[in-house]
Amino acid sequence: MQAGKNATETMKEKAANVGASAKAGMEKTKATVEEKVEKATAQHPAEKQMAEHKKQARIHEAELAKHEAMEHNAAVREHARSTHSSHGPAEEGVAHTGPIGLTTGTARPSAAHQPTVETGYPAGPGMGP
């Protein structure tokens, strides 16, 4: 059972990493397109050079954000693994239950199994004496 939970956490991490990579890719593409637009509208060579520098900075930021997200995803996976393993061994297929009558939602454990208990509320039509 533990191996299944570890595999699930690994798959979640991989999916999150794919998302981080896709987002970084979109940011890089956006930076490249905006650089081309800025170069096309630039009047001076210095403006074209500034557009190139801006693009490189945005690409670097996108890569940095991707790596930070991947580190975060790995930390989340490790935390989940340590949380799952700290609960001790568990038997697969065994349900764990609590005492009967305590989680009935009635706020009165005995009322759940005794339909004739006095509630203090007037009886509605067709509900007793």
Short mmCIF file of N, CA and C in Angstrom, two decimals:
data_model
loop_
_atom_site.label_atom_id
_atom_site.label_comp_id
_atom_site.label_asym_id
_atom_site.label_seq_id
_atom_site.Cartn_x
_atom_site.Cartn_y
_atom_site.Cartn_z
N MET A 1 0.82 -1.19 0.00
CA MET A 1 0.00 0.00 0.00
C MET A 1 0.86 1.25 0.00
N GLN A 2 1.95 1.21 0.75
CA GLN A 2 2.87 2.36 0.82
C GLN A 2 3.47 2.64 -0.55
N ALA A 3 3.80 1.58 -1.29
CA ALA A 3 4.38 1.76 -2.62
C ALA A 3 3.40 2.48 -3.54
N GLY A 4 2.12 2.17 -3.40
CA GLY A 4 1.10 2.84 -4.21
C GLY A 4 1.00 4.31 -3.90
N LYS A 5 1.09 4.66 -2.62
CA LYS A 5 1.04 6.07 -2.23
C LYS A 5 2.27 6.81 -2.75
N ASN A 6 3.44 6.16 -2.67
CA ASN A 6 4.67 6.78 -3.19
C ASN A 6 4.56 7.00 -4.69
N ALA A 7 4.02 6.03 -5.40
CA ALA A 7 3.86 6.16 -6.85
C ALA A 7 2.90 7.30 -7.17
N THR A 8 1.85 7.42 -6.39
CA THR A 8 0.88 8.50 -6.60
C THR A 8 1.54 9.85 -6.39
N GLU A 9 2.31 9.98 -5.32
CA GLU A 9 2.99 11.25 -5.04
C GLU A 9 3.99 11.58 -6.15
N THR A 10 4.67 10.57 -6.65
CA THR A 10 5.64 10.79 -7.74
C THR A 10 4.92 11.26 -8.99
N MET A 11 3.76 10.66 -9.29
CA MET A 11 3.00 11.07 -10.47
C MET A 11 2.47 12.50 -10.32
N LYS A 12 2.04 12.84 -9.11
CA LYS A 12 1.58 14.22 -8.88
C LYS A 12 2.71 15.21 -9.10
N GLU A 13 3.90 14.84 -8.61
CA GLU A 13 5.06 15.72 -8.79
C GLU A 13 5.39 15.88 -10.26
N LYS A 14 5.38 14.77 -10.99
CA LYS A 14 5.70 14.84 -12.43
C LYS A 14 4.68 15.69 -13.18
N ALA A 15 3.41 15.54 -12.84
CA ALA A 15 2.38 16.35 -13.50
C ALA A 15 2.57 17.83 -13.19
N ALA A 16 2.90 18.14 -11.94
CA ALA A 16 3.13 19.54 -11.57
C ALA A 16 4.37 20.08 -12.29
N ASN A 17 5.39 19.24 -12.46
CA ASN A 17 6.59 19.67 -13.16
C ASN A 17 6.31 19.92 -14.64
N VAL A 18 5.45 19.11 -15.23
CA VAL A 18 5.07 19.33 -16.63
C VAL A 18 4.37 20.68 -16.76
N GLY A 19 3.50 20.97 -15.80
CA GLY A 19 2.81 22.26 -15.81
C GLY A 19 3.78 23.42 -15.66
N ALA A 20 4.78 23.27 -14.78
CA ALA A 20 5.78 24.33 -14.60
C ALA A 20 6.59 24.53 -15.87
N SER A 21 6.93 23.43 -16.54
CA SER A 21 7.69 23.53 -17.79
C SER A 21 6.87 24.19 -18.88
N ALA A 22 5.59 23.83 -18.94
CA ALA A 22 4.72 24.43 -19.95
C ALA A 22 4.58 25.93 -19.73
N LYS A 23 4.41 26.32 -18.47
CA LYS A 23 4.28 27.74 -18.16
C LYS A 23 5.56 28.49 -18.53
N ALA A 24 6.71 27.90 -18.20
CA ALA A 24 7.98 28.53 -18.54
C ALA A 24 8.13 28.66 -20.06
N GLY A 25 7.72 27.62 -20.77
CA GLY A 25 7.78 27.66 -22.24
C GLY A 25 6.91 28.77 -22.81
N MET A 26 5.73 28.95 -22.24
CA MET A 26 4.85 30.03 -22.71
C MET A 26 5.46 31.39 -22.43
N GLU A 27 6.07 31.54 -21.24
CA GLU A 27 6.70 32.82 -20.90
C GLU A 27 7.87 33.12 -21.84
N LYS A 28 8.63 32.10 -22.18
CA LYS A 28 9.77 32.29 -23.10
C LYS A 28 9.28 32.70 -24.48
N THR A 29 8.23 32.04 -24.95
CA THR A 29 7.67 32.37 -26.26
C THR A 29 7.12 33.79 -26.26
N LYS A 30 6.43 34.14 -25.18
CA LYS A 30 5.89 35.49 -25.06
C LYS A 30 7.02 36.53 -25.08
N ALA A 31 8.10 36.24 -24.38
CA ALA A 31 9.25 37.16 -24.36
C ALA A 31 9.85 37.32 -25.75
N THR A 32 9.94 36.22 -26.48
CA THR A 32 10.52 36.26 -27.83
C THR A 32 9.64 37.07 -28.78
N VAL A 33 8.34 36.85 -28.70
CA VAL A 33 7.41 37.58 -29.57
C VAL A 33 7.45 39.07 -29.25
N GLU A 34 7.42 39.41 -27.97
CA GLU A 34 7.46 40.82 -27.60
C GLU A 34 8.78 41.47 -28.01
N GLU A 35 9.87 40.70 -27.94
CA GLU A 35 11.17 41.23 -28.39
C GLU A 35 11.13 41.54 -29.88
N LYS A 36 10.53 40.66 -30.66
CA LYS A 36 10.44 40.88 -32.11
C LYS A 36 9.61 42.12 -32.43
N VAL A 37 8.52 42.31 -31.68
CA VAL A 37 7.67 43.49 -31.89
C VAL A 37 8.44 44.75 -31.52
N GLU A 38 9.16 44.70 -30.39
CA GLU A 38 9.93 45.88 -29.97
C GLU A 38 11.04 46.20 -30.95
N LYS A 39 11.68 45.15 -31.49
CA LYS A 39 12.75 45.39 -32.48
C LYS A 39 12.17 45.98 -33.77
N ALA A 40 10.98 45.50 -34.15
CA ALA A 40 10.37 46.00 -35.39
C ALA A 40 9.96 47.46 -35.26
N THR A 41 9.59 47.88 -34.06
CA THR A 41 9.15 49.27 -33.88
C THR A 41 10.27 50.18 -33.39
N ALA A 42 11.44 49.60 -33.15
CA ALA A 42 12.56 50.38 -32.61
C ALA A 42 13.08 51.36 -33.67
N GLN A 43 13.47 52.55 -33.21
CA GLN A 43 14.01 53.59 -34.08
C GLN A 43 15.54 53.56 -34.11
N HIS A 44 16.13 53.14 -33.01
CA HIS A 44 17.58 53.18 -32.88
C HIS A 44 18.13 51.80 -32.53
N PRO A 45 19.40 51.56 -32.86
CA PRO A 45 20.03 50.28 -32.50
C PRO A 45 20.04 50.02 -30.99
N ALA A 46 20.12 51.08 -30.20
CA ALA A 46 20.13 50.91 -28.75
C ALA A 46 18.79 50.35 -28.26
N GLU A 47 17.69 50.74 -28.90
CA GLU A 47 16.38 50.21 -28.53
C GLU A 47 16.28 48.73 -28.87
N LYS A 48 16.88 48.35 -30.01
CA LYS A 48 16.89 46.93 -30.40
C LYS A 48 17.71 46.11 -29.41
N GLN A 49 18.83 46.68 -28.98
CA GLN A 49 19.66 45.98 -28.02
C GLN A 49 18.95 45.87 -26.67
N MET A 50 18.24 46.91 -26.28
CA MET A 50 17.48 46.88 -25.03
C MET A 50 16.38 45.81 -25.11
N ALA A 51 15.74 45.66 -26.24
CA ALA A 51 14.71 44.63 -26.42
C ALA A 51 15.31 43.24 -26.25
N GLU A 52 16.51 43.04 -26.81
CA GLU A 52 17.20 41.75 -26.67
C GLU A 52 17.52 41.46 -25.20
N HIS A 53 18.02 42.46 -24.48
CA HIS A 53 18.36 42.27 -23.06
C HIS A 53 17.10 41.96 -22.23
N LYS A 54 16.01 42.66 -22.56
CA LYS A 54 14.76 42.43 -21.85
C LYS A 54 14.27 40.99 -22.07
N LYS A 55 14.40 40.53 -23.31
CA LYS A 55 14.00 39.15 -23.62
C LYS A 55 14.83 38.16 -22.82
N GLN A 56 16.14 38.35 -22.82
CA GLN A 56 17.03 37.43 -22.09
C GLN A 56 16.70 37.41 -20.59
N ALA A 57 16.39 38.56 -20.04
CA ALA A 57 16.04 38.64 -18.61
C ALA A 57 14.74 37.90 -18.34
N ARG A 58 13.75 38.05 -19.22
CA ARG A 58 12.47 37.36 -19.02
C ARG A 58 12.62 35.86 -19.17
N ILE A 59 13.47 35.42 -20.09
CA ILE A 59 13.72 33.98 -20.25
C ILE A 59 14.40 33.43 -19.00
N HIS A 60 15.36 34.18 -18.48
CA HIS A 60 16.04 33.76 -17.26
C HIS A 60 15.06 33.67 -16.09
N GLU A 61 14.16 34.65 -15.96
CA GLU A 61 13.14 34.64 -14.90
C GLU A 61 12.22 33.43 -15.04
N ALA A 62 11.84 33.10 -16.28
CA ALA A 62 10.96 31.95 -16.51
C ALA A 62 11.65 30.65 -16.10
N GLU A 63 12.92 30.52 -16.44
CA GLU A 63 13.68 29.32 -16.06
C GLU A 63 13.82 29.23 -14.54
N LEU A 64 14.09 30.36 -13.92
CA LEU A 64 14.23 30.38 -12.46
C LEU A 64 12.92 29.98 -11.79
N ALA A 65 11.81 30.52 -12.27
CA ALA A 65 10.50 30.18 -11.72
C ALA A 65 10.21 28.68 -11.90
N LYS A 66 10.59 28.13 -13.05
CA LYS A 66 10.38 26.70 -13.31
C LYS A 66 11.16 25.86 -12.32
N HIS A 67 12.42 26.20 -12.11
CA HIS A 67 13.25 25.42 -11.18
C HIS A 67 12.75 25.55 -9.74
N GLU A 68 12.30 26.73 -9.37
CA GLU A 68 11.73 26.91 -8.03
C GLU A 68 10.47 26.07 -7.85
N ALA A 69 9.63 26.04 -8.89
CA ALA A 69 8.41 25.23 -8.83
C ALA A 69 8.75 23.75 -8.71
N MET A 70 9.77 23.30 -9.44
CA MET A 70 10.16 21.90 -9.37
C MET A 70 10.72 21.54 -7.99
N GLU A 71 11.48 22.45 -7.40
CA GLU A 71 11.98 22.21 -6.05
C GLU A 71 10.83 22.15 -5.05
N HIS A 72 9.86 23.04 -5.23
CA HIS A 72 8.68 23.04 -4.36
C HIS A 72 7.91 21.73 -4.52
N ASN A 73 7.73 21.27 -5.76
CA ASN A 73 7.00 20.03 -6.01
C ASN A 73 7.70 18.84 -5.36
N ALA A 74 9.03 18.82 -5.42
CA ALA A 74 9.79 17.74 -4.78
C ALA A 74 9.62 17.79 -3.26
N ALA A 75 9.60 18.99 -2.70
CA ALA A 75 9.42 19.14 -1.26
C ALA A 75 8.03 18.68 -0.84
N VAL A 76 7.02 18.99 -1.64
CA VAL A 76 5.65 18.55 -1.34
C VAL A 76 5.58 17.03 -1.37
N ARG A 77 6.23 16.42 -2.36
CA ARG A 77 6.23 14.96 -2.46
C ARG A 77 6.90 14.34 -1.24
N GLU A 78 8.04 14.87 -0.85
CA GLU A 78 8.75 14.33 0.32
C GLU A 78 7.94 14.50 1.59
N HIS A 79 7.28 15.65 1.72
CA HIS A 79 6.43 15.88 2.89
C HIS A 79 5.29 14.86 2.93
N ALA A 80 4.68 14.62 1.78
CA ALA A 80 3.58 13.65 1.72
C ALA A 80 4.08 12.25 2.06
N ARG A 81 5.26 11.91 1.57
CA ARG A 81 5.82 10.59 1.88
C ARG A 81 6.09 10.45 3.37
N SER A 82 6.66 11.48 3.98
CA SER A 82 6.97 11.39 5.40
C SER A 82 5.69 11.38 6.23
N THR A 83 4.66 12.07 5.78
CA THR A 83 3.38 12.08 6.48
C THR A 83 2.72 10.71 6.40
N HIS A 84 2.74 10.10 5.22
CA HIS A 84 2.13 8.78 5.05
C HIS A 84 2.87 7.73 5.86
N SER A 85 4.17 7.79 5.89
CA SER A 85 4.94 6.75 6.57
C SER A 85 4.93 6.93 8.08
N SER A 86 4.59 8.11 8.60
CA SER A 86 4.61 8.33 10.04
C SER A 86 3.37 7.78 10.74
N HIS A 87 2.38 7.35 9.97
CA HIS A 87 1.17 6.82 10.57
C HIS A 87 1.30 5.35 10.94
N GLY A 88 2.43 4.76 10.66
CA GLY A 88 2.66 3.37 11.01
C GLY A 88 2.03 2.42 10.01
N PRO A 89 2.18 1.14 10.25
CA PRO A 89 1.64 0.16 9.30
C PRO A 89 0.12 0.18 9.32
N ALA A 90 -0.47 -0.05 8.17
CA ALA A 90 -1.92 -0.10 8.07
C ALA A 90 -2.29 -1.33 7.27
N GLU A 91 -3.39 -1.92 7.63
CA GLU A 91 -3.85 -3.09 6.92
C GLU A 91 -4.72 -2.65 5.76
N GLU A 92 -4.40 -3.11 4.59
CA GLU A 92 -5.16 -2.74 3.42
C GLU A 92 -6.51 -3.44 3.45
N GLY A 93 -7.57 -2.72 3.15
CA GLY A 93 -8.90 -3.28 3.12
C GLY A 93 -9.61 -3.29 4.46
N VAL A 94 -8.99 -2.75 5.50
CA VAL A 94 -9.60 -2.73 6.83
C VAL A 94 -10.10 -1.32 7.11
N ALA A 95 -11.37 -1.21 7.40
CA ALA A 95 -11.95 0.10 7.70
C ALA A 95 -11.77 0.40 9.18
N HIS A 96 -11.43 1.62 9.50
CA HIS A 96 -11.30 2.04 10.89
C HIS A 96 -12.54 2.85 11.25
N THR A 97 -13.20 2.44 12.33
CA THR A 97 -14.43 3.11 12.72
C THR A 97 -14.32 3.63 14.14
N GLY A 98 -15.23 4.48 14.50
CA GLY A 98 -15.28 5.02 15.85
C GLY A 98 -16.43 4.39 16.61
N PRO A 99 -16.64 4.80 17.83
CA PRO A 99 -17.74 4.25 18.64
C PRO A 99 -19.10 4.55 18.01
N ILE A 100 -20.03 3.64 18.15
CA ILE A 100 -21.36 3.79 17.58
C ILE A 100 -22.11 4.89 18.33
N GLY A 101 -22.83 5.72 17.58
CA GLY A 101 -23.71 6.71 18.18
C GLY A 101 -23.06 8.05 18.47
N LEU A 102 -21.75 8.19 18.29
CA LEU A 102 -21.12 9.46 18.61
C LEU A 102 -21.07 10.41 17.43
N THR A 103 -21.18 9.90 16.23
CA THR A 103 -21.11 10.76 15.07
C THR A 103 -22.41 10.71 14.28
N THR A 104 -23.51 10.80 14.99
CA THR A 104 -24.82 10.71 14.36
C THR A 104 -25.32 12.04 13.85
N GLY A 105 -24.74 13.12 14.32
CA GLY A 105 -25.19 14.44 13.91
C GLY A 105 -26.35 14.94 14.74
N THR A 106 -26.74 14.19 15.78
CA THR A 106 -27.88 14.61 16.60
C THR A 106 -27.46 15.40 17.81
N ALA A 107 -26.18 15.39 18.14
CA ALA A 107 -25.63 16.03 19.33
C ALA A 107 -26.11 15.34 20.59
N ARG A 108 -26.87 14.29 20.45
CA ARG A 108 -27.32 13.47 21.58
C ARG A 108 -27.14 12.02 21.16
N PRO A 109 -26.03 11.41 21.55
CA PRO A 109 -25.73 10.06 21.09
C PRO A 109 -26.86 9.06 21.29
N SER A 110 -27.59 9.14 22.37
CA SER A 110 -28.63 8.15 22.62
C SER A 110 -29.85 8.36 21.72
N ALA A 111 -30.07 9.54 21.21
CA ALA A 111 -31.25 9.83 20.40
C ALA A 111 -31.21 9.14 19.05
N ALA A 112 -30.05 8.80 18.58
CA ALA A 112 -29.94 8.19 17.26
C ALA A 112 -30.58 6.82 17.22
N HIS A 113 -30.60 6.11 18.35
CA HIS A 113 -31.10 4.75 18.35
C HIS A 113 -32.39 4.61 19.14
N GLN A 114 -32.97 5.71 19.62
CA GLN A 114 -34.20 5.66 20.38
C GLN A 114 -35.20 6.64 19.77
N PRO A 115 -36.00 6.17 18.86
CA PRO A 115 -36.92 7.08 18.16
C PRO A 115 -37.98 7.71 19.06
N THR A 116 -38.19 7.21 20.26
CA THR A 116 -39.23 7.77 21.13
C THR A 116 -38.69 8.76 22.13
N VAL A 117 -37.47 9.18 22.03
CA VAL A 117 -36.86 10.12 22.96
C VAL A 117 -37.57 11.46 22.83
N GLU A 118 -37.88 12.06 23.96
CA GLU A 118 -38.52 13.37 23.98
C GLU A 118 -37.51 14.43 23.52
N THR A 119 -37.90 15.27 22.57
CA THR A 119 -37.00 16.29 22.06
C THR A 119 -37.27 17.66 22.62
N GLY A 120 -38.46 17.89 23.15
CA GLY A 120 -38.80 19.22 23.64
C GLY A 120 -39.45 20.06 22.56
N TYR A 121 -39.48 19.56 21.32
CA TYR A 121 -40.11 20.26 20.22
C TYR A 121 -41.53 19.73 20.06
N PRO A 122 -42.48 20.58 19.69
CA PRO A 122 -43.84 20.09 19.47
C PRO A 122 -43.87 19.12 18.31
N ALA A 123 -44.69 18.10 18.42
CA ALA A 123 -44.82 17.11 17.36
C ALA A 123 -45.51 17.72 16.17
N GLY A 124 -45.02 17.41 15.02
CA GLY A 124 -45.63 17.91 13.79
C GLY A 124 -46.83 17.05 13.42
N PRO A 125 -47.53 17.42 12.34
CA PRO A 125 -48.71 16.66 11.93
C PRO A 125 -48.32 15.21 11.61
N GLY A 126 -49.01 14.29 12.17
CA GLY A 126 -48.77 12.88 11.91
C GLY A 126 -47.55 12.34 12.60
N MET A 127 -47.00 13.06 13.59
CA MET A 127 -45.78 12.61 14.27
C MET A 127 -46.05 12.38 15.74
N GLY A 128 -46.81 11.41 16.05
CA GLY A 128 -47.00 11.05 17.45
C GLY A 128 -48.18 11.74 18.08
N PRO A 129 -48.25 11.70 19.45
CA PRO A 129 -49.43 12.20 20.19
C PRO A 129 -49.64 13.68 20.11
#
